[in-house]
XYZ file of C-alpha atoms in Angstrom:
471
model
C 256.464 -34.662 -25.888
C 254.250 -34.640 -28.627
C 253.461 -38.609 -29.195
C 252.064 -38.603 -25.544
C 249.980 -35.398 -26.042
C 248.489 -37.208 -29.546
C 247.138 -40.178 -27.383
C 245.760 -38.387 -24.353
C 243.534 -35.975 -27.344
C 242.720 -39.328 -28.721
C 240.887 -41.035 -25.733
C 237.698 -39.048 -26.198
C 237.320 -40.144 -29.131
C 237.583 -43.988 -28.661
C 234.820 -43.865 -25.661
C 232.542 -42.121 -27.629
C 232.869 -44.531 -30.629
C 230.912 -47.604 -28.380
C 227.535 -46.815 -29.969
C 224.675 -48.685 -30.888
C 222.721 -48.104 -34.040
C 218.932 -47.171 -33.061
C 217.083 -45.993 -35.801
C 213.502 -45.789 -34.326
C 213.280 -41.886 -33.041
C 210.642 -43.172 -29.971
C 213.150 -45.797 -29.229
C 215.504 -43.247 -29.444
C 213.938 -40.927 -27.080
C 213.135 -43.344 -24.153
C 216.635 -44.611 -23.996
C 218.093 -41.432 -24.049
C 215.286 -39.895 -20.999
C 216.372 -42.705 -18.572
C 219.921 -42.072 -19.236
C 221.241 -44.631 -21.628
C 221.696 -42.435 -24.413
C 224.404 -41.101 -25.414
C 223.850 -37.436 -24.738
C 222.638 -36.369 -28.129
C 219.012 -36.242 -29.261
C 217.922 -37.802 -32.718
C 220.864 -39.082 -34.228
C 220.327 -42.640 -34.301
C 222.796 -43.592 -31.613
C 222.827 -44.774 -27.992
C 225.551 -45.715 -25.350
C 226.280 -49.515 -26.317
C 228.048 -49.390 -22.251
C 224.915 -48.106 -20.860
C 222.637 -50.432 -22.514
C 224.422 -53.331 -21.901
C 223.651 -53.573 -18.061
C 219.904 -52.935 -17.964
C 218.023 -55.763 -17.478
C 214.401 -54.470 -17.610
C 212.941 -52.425 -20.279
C 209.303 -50.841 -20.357
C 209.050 -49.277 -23.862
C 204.871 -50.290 -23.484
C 202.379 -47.676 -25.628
C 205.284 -45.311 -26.624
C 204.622 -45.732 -30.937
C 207.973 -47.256 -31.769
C 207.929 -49.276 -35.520
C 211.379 -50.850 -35.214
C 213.648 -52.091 -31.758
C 216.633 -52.306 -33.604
C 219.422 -52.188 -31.238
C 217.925 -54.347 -28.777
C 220.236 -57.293 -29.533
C 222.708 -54.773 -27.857
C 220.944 -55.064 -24.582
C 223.312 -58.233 -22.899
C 221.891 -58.712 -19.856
C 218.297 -57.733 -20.158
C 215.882 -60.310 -18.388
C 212.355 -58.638 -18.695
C 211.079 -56.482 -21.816
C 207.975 -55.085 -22.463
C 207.053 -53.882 -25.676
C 203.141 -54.204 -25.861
C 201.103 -51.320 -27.697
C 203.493 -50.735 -30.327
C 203.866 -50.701 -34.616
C 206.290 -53.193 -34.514
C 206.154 -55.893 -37.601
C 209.057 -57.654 -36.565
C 211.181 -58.526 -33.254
C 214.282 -60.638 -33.078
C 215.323 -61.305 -30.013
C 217.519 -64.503 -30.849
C 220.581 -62.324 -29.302
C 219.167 -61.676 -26.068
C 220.628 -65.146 -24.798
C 219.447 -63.941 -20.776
C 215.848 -62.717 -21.718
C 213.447 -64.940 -19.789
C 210.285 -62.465 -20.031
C 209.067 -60.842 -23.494
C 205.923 -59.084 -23.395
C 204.928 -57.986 -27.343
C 201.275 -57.926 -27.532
C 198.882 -56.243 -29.215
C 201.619 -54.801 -31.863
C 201.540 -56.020 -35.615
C 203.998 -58.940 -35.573
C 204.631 -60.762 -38.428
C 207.741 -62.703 -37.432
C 209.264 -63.296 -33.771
C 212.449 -64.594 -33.106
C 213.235 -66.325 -29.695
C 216.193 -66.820 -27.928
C 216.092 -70.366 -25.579
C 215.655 -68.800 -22.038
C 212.254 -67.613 -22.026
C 209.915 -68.540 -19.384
C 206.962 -66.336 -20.048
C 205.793 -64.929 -23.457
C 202.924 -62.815 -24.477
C 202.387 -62.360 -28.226
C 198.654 -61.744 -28.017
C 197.121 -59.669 -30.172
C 199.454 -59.948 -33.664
C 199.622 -61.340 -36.750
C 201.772 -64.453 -36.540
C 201.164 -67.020 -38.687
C 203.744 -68.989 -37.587
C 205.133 -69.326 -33.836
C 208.575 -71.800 -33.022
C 209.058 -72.585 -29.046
C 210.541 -75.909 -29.893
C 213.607 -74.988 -28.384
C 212.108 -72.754 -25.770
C 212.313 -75.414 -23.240
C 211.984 -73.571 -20.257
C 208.904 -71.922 -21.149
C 206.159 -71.964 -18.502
C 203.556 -69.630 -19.406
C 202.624 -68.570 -23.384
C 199.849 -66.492 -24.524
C 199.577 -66.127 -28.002
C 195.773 -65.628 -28.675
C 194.562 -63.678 -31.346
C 197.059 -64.277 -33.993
C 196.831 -66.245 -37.490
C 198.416 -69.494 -36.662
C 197.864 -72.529 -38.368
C 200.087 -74.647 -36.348
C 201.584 -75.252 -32.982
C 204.056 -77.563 -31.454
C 204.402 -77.743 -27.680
C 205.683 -81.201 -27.318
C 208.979 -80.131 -26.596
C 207.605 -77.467 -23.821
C 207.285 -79.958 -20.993
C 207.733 -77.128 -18.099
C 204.392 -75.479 -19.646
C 201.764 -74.619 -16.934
C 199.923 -72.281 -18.881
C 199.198 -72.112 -22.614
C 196.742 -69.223 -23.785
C 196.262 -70.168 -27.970
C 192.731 -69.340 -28.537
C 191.706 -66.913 -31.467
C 194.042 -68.465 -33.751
C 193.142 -70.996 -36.570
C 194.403 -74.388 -35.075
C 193.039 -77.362 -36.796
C 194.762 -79.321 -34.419
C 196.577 -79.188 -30.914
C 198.380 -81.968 -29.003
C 199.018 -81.408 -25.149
C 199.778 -85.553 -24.491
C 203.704 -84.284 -23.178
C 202.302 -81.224 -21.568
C 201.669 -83.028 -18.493
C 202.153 -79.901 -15.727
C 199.515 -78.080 -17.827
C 197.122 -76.305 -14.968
C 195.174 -74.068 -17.735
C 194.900 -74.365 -21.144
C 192.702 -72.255 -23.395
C 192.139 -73.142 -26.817
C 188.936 -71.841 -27.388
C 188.097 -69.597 -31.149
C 189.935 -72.229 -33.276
C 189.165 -75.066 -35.910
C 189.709 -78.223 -33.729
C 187.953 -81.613 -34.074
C 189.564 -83.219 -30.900
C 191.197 -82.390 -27.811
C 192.831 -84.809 -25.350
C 193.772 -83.920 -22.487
C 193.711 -87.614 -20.234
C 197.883 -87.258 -19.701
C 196.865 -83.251 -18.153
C 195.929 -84.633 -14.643
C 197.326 -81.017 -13.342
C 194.453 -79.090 -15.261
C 192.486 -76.927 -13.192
C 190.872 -74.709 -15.929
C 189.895 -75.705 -19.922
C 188.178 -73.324 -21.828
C 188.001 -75.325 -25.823
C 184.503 -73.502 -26.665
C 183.648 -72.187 -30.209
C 185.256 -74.780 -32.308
C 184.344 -78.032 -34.193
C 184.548 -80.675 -31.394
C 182.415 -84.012 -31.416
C 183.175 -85.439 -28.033
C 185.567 -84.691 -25.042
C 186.239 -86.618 -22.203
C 187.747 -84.872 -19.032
C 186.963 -88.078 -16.462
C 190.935 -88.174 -15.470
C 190.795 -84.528 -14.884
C 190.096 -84.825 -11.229
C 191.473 -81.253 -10.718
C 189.577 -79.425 -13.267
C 187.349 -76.183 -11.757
C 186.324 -75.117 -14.708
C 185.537 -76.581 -17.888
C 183.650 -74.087 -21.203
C 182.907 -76.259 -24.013
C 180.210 -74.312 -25.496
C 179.672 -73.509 -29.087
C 180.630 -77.106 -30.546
C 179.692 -80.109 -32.335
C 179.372 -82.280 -29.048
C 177.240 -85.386 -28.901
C 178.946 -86.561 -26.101
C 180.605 -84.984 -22.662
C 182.525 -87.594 -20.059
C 182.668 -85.328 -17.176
C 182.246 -88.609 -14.517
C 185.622 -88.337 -12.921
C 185.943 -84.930 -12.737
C 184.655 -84.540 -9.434
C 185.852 -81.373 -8.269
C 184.463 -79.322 -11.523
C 182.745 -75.953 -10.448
C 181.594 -74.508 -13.120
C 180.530 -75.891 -16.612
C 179.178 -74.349 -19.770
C 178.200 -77.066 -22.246
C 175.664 -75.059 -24.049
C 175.233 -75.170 -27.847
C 176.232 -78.407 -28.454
C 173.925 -81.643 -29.907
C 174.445 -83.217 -26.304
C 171.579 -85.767 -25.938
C 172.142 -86.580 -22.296
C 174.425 -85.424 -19.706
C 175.723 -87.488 -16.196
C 176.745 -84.922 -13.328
C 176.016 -87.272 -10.982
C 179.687 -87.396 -9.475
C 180.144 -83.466 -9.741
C 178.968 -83.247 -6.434
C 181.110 -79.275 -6.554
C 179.500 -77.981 -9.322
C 178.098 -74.101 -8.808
C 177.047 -73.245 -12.265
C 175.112 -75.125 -15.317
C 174.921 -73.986 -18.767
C 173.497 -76.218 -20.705
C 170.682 -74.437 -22.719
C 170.498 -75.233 -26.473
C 171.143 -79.341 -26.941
C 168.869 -82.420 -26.914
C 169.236 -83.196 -23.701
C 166.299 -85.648 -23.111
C 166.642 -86.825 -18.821
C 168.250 -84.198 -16.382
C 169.073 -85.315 -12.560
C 171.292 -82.697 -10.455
C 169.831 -84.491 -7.247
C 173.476 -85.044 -6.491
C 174.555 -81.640 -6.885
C 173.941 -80.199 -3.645
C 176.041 -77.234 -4.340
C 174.528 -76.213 -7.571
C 173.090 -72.093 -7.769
C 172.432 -72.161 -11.298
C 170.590 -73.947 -13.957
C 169.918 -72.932 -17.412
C 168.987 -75.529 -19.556
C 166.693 -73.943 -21.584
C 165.818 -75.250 -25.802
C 166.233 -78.734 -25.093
C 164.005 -81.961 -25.248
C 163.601 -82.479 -21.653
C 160.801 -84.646 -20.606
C 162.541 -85.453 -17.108
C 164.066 -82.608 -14.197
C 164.980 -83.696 -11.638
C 166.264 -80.312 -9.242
C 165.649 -81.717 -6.179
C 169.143 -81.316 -4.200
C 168.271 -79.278 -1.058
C 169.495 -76.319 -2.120
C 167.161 -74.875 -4.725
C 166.921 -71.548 -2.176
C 170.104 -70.843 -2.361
C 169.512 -70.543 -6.611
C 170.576 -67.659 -8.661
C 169.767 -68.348 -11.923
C 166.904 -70.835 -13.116
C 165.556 -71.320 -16.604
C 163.676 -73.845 -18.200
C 161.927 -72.573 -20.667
C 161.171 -74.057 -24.548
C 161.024 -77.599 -23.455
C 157.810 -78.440 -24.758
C 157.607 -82.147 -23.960
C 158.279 -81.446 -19.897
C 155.650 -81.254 -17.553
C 156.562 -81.890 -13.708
C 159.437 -80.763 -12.263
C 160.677 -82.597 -9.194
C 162.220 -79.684 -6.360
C 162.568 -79.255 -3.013
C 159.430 -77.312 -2.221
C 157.100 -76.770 -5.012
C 155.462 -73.802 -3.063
C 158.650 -72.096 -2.954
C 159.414 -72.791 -6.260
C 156.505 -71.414 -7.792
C 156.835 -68.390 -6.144
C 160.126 -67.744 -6.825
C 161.164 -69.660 -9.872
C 159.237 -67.839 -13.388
C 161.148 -69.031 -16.471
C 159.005 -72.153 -17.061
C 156.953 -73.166 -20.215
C 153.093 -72.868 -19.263
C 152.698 -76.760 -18.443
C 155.028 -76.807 -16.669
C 154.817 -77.407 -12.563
C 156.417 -77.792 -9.973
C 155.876 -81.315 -7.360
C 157.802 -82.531 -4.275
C 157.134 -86.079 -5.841
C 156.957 -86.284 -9.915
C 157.177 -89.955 -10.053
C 155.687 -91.548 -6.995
C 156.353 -95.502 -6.919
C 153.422 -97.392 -5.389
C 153.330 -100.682 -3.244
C 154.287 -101.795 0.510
C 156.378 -99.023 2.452
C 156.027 -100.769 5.124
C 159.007 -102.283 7.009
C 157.312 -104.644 9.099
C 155.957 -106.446 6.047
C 156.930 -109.360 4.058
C 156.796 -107.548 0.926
C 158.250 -104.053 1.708
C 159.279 -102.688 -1.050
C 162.332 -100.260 -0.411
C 161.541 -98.203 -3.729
C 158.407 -97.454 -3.174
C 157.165 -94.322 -1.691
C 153.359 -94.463 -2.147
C 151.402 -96.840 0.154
C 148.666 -99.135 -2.424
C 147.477 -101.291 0.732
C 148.909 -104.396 -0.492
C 151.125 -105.364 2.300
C 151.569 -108.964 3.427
C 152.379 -109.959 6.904
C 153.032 -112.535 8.539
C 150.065 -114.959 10.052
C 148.891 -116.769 13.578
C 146.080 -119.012 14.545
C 145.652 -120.808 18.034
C 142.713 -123.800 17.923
C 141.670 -125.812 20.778
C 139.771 -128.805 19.821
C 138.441 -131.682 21.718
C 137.534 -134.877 20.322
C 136.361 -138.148 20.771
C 137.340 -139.671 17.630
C 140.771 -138.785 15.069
C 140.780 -136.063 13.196
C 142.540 -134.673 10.278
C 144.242 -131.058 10.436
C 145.541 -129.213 7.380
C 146.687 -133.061 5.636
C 147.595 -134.691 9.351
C 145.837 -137.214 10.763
C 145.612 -136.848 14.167
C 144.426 -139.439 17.057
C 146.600 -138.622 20.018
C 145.769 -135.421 22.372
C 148.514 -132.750 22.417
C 149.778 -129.443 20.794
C 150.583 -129.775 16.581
C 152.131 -126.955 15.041
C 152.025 -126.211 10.824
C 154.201 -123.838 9.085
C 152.578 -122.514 5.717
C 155.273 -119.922 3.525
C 153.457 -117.903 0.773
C 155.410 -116.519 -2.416
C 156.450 -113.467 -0.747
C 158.328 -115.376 1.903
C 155.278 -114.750 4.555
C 154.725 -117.739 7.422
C 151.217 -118.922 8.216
C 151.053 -120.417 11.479
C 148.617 -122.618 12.738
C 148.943 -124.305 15.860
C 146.301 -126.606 17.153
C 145.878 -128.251 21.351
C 143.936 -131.425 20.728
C 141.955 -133.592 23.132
C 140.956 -137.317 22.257
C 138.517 -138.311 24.733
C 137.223 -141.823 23.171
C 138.939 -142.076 19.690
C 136.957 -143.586 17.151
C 135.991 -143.173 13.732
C 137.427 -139.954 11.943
C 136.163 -136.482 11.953
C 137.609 -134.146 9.296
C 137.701 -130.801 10.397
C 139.459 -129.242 7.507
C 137.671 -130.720 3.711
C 139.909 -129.880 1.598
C 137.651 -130.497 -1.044
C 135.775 -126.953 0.379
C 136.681 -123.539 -1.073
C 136.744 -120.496 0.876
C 134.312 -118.191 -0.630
C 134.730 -115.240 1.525
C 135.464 -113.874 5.229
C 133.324 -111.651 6.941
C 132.639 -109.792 10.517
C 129.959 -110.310 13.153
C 127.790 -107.628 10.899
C 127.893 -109.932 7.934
C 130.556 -107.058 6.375
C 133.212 -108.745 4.201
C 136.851 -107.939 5.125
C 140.134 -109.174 5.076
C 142.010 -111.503 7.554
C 142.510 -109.527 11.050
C 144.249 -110.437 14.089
C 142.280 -110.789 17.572
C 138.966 -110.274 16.005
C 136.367 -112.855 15.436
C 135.803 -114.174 11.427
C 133.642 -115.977 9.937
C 135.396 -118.006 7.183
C 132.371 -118.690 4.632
C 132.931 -122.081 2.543
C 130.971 -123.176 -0.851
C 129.871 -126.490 0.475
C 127.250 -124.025 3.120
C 129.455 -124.500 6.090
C 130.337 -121.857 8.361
C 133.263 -121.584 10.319
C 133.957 -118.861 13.438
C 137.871 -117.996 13.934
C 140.077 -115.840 16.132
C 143.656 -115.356 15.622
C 146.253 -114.771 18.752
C 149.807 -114.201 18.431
């Protein structure tokens, strides 16, 4: 009877003896409130049972220095940890984590295991991050830290990198081809490509060292801020659904948004930009491209009422702005240099407008009265002797037609019904040898060929001739 009674006083013991080691008191505490504990304040321990089939933790804000114990926690999928002292966090046992949320903590070193899909290490002091093998991961935030270096080329599920704040000399996104936003802004980089990120919907690579960027393959991109750079050149041509863009502070000397037909919202103050035409950008609500070299603005795009935000100013070589209503501009739009003004028409182009003439010009928009058209006369002549018309020698009665083309591509038509009563001899009724001098009215006023009206064609030899032109 007694070996039985030894084992049953024995069994207490051995459940009690499943404990993990937890050495953080906060730590401690938590566990122990939501009933994972194991029944005894500050000693260090917790149920290793218990803890083994949670699989979220929220330990945000609660002061803890050291999660020790943690690789105890088997099937935990989500843990947040934010707003603590922690220095270091391995989580390299934790094999079904797919969540970790550590920021704003002082993180020196963070261990991962391979099944995370979304990490947030903002806000430490890692100068060093590994999620080569983190091949699942979709979203990672890790501004605000110290690192020098980081390799995504293995993260080809990545949607959403967040790596700004850091000191990145360099960053290659080339397999990162699912990559909808990426912000790398507050680093040390030269160059950026992102032609292979056709997914990209949002870039924000402002405040470092860049010389160029090209985003013409991002067709998707909303929202591009490249400000605070080294840019002489911006390719935005293809990206035709871009929204908003803030290009300011840069050494941009010109600037196409011809095709960005969507865009809302222009910074662009603060670069050389010498010619600016947003005619296309009928959408557009706001325009600041004050500090530049401008000596060309074009705003007109039919929608200058519809303007939030317009600023000008310190461009001291502009003078005429083109807009949609320079009334309404001038009463509504203030931040202008003092010669500066508003116009409907900066740049009028003289010559024909119009249609009907043989030199219409289809860029011009200002009439200069030196339209050609197209010419008739009707002459009845009769004769008793041959005669010779415009080079034609002509001895038989009957209707003669000639077709004269200037350089312009005008016709001059002159058609002639001739009578011979009693041909003989030759009477030239055109010398060619004679020069028009000039062509004037009944009144004697001088004037310029006319249809239907009587003209008297003036000729250096003293002759006078009277003519009236019927089509």
């Amino acid at each position: 009877m007694k070996k039985p009674l030894l084992i049953l006083l024995f069994l207490p013991m051995i459940g009690f003896g499943q404990l993990t080691y937890v050495p953080d008191s906060a730590f401690e505490a938590i566990l122990e409130s939501i009933l994972v504990g194991n029944g005894i304040a500050n000693d260090d321990s917790v149920s290793t049972n218990s803890i083994r089939t949670l699989t979220q933790l929220n330990l945000v804000g609660l002061g803890i220095f050291d999660l020790t114990g943690i690789e105890d926690f088997d099937s935990l999928q989500i843990l947040e940890c934010s707003y603590n002292n922690l220095t270091a966090l391995d989580l390299s046992s934790n094999t079904t984590l797919t969540s970790l949320d550590c920021n704003n903590n002082q993180l020196i070193s963070l261990d991962l295991n391979t099944t995370i899909t979304y990490l947030n290490c903002n806000n430490n002091q890692l100068s060093t991050l590994d999620v080569s093998m983190n091949t699942a991961l979709i979203s990672l935030h890790c501004d605000s830290n110290n690192i020098i270096s980081l390799d995504i080329s293995n993260n080809l599920a990545l949607s959403n990198l967040r790596c700004g704040y850091n000191q990145l000399v360099t960053l290659d996104v080339n397999n990162d081809t699912v990559l909808i936003q990426l912000w790398c802004n507050n680093n040390q980089l030269t160059s950026l490509n992102v032609s292979n990120n056709l997914n990209l919907t949002v870039l924000r690579c402002n405040n470092n060292q860049l010389m160029s960027l090209d985003v013409s393959n991002n067709t998707n991109l909303i929202s591009l801020r490249t400000h605070n750079n080294q840019c002489t050149s911006l390719n935005i041509n293809g990206a035709t659904n871009l929204s908003t863009l803030w290009c300011q502070n840069n050494q941009l000397t010109s600037l196409d948004v011809s095709s960005n037909t969507a865009l809302t919202s222009l910074r662009l103050f603060n670069n050389q930009v010498i010619d600016l035409d947003i005619t296309n950008n009928t959408a557009l609500r706001s325009l600041n491209c004050y500090y530049n070299h401008l000596n060309s603005l074009n705003v007109k795009n039919g929608n200058n009422m519809n303007f939030t935000a317009f600023n000008v100013t310190h461009n001291p070589n502009l003078y005429c702005i083109n807009v949609d209503d320079s009334s309404w501009s001038a009463n509504n739009w203030a931040n202008i240099d003092t010669q500066h003004f508003f116009s409907n028409n900066c740049n009028p182009i003289s010559g024909c407008i119009d249609t009907l003439a043989c030199n219409y010009d289809t860029l011009a928009d200002t009439d200069d009265g030196s339209c050609i058209y197209s010419t008739a006369s009707h002459d009845t002549i009769i004769s008793n002797i041959s005669i010779s018309w415009n080079g034609l020698m002509l001895a038989i009665s009957g209707d003669y037609t000639f077709l004269l083309t200037n350089s312009v591509g005008c016709d001059s038509i002159a058609n002639l019904n001739l009578t011979i009563t009693t041909p003989s001899g030759i009477l030239n009724i055109k010398n060619t040898e004679k020069t028009l001098l000039r062509i004037t009215d009944i009144l004697g006023r001088e004037m310029p060929y006319k249809k239907k009206t009587s003209l008297f064609y003036i000729y250096d030899d003293g002759t006078v001739e009277k003519r009236i032109t019927i089509e």
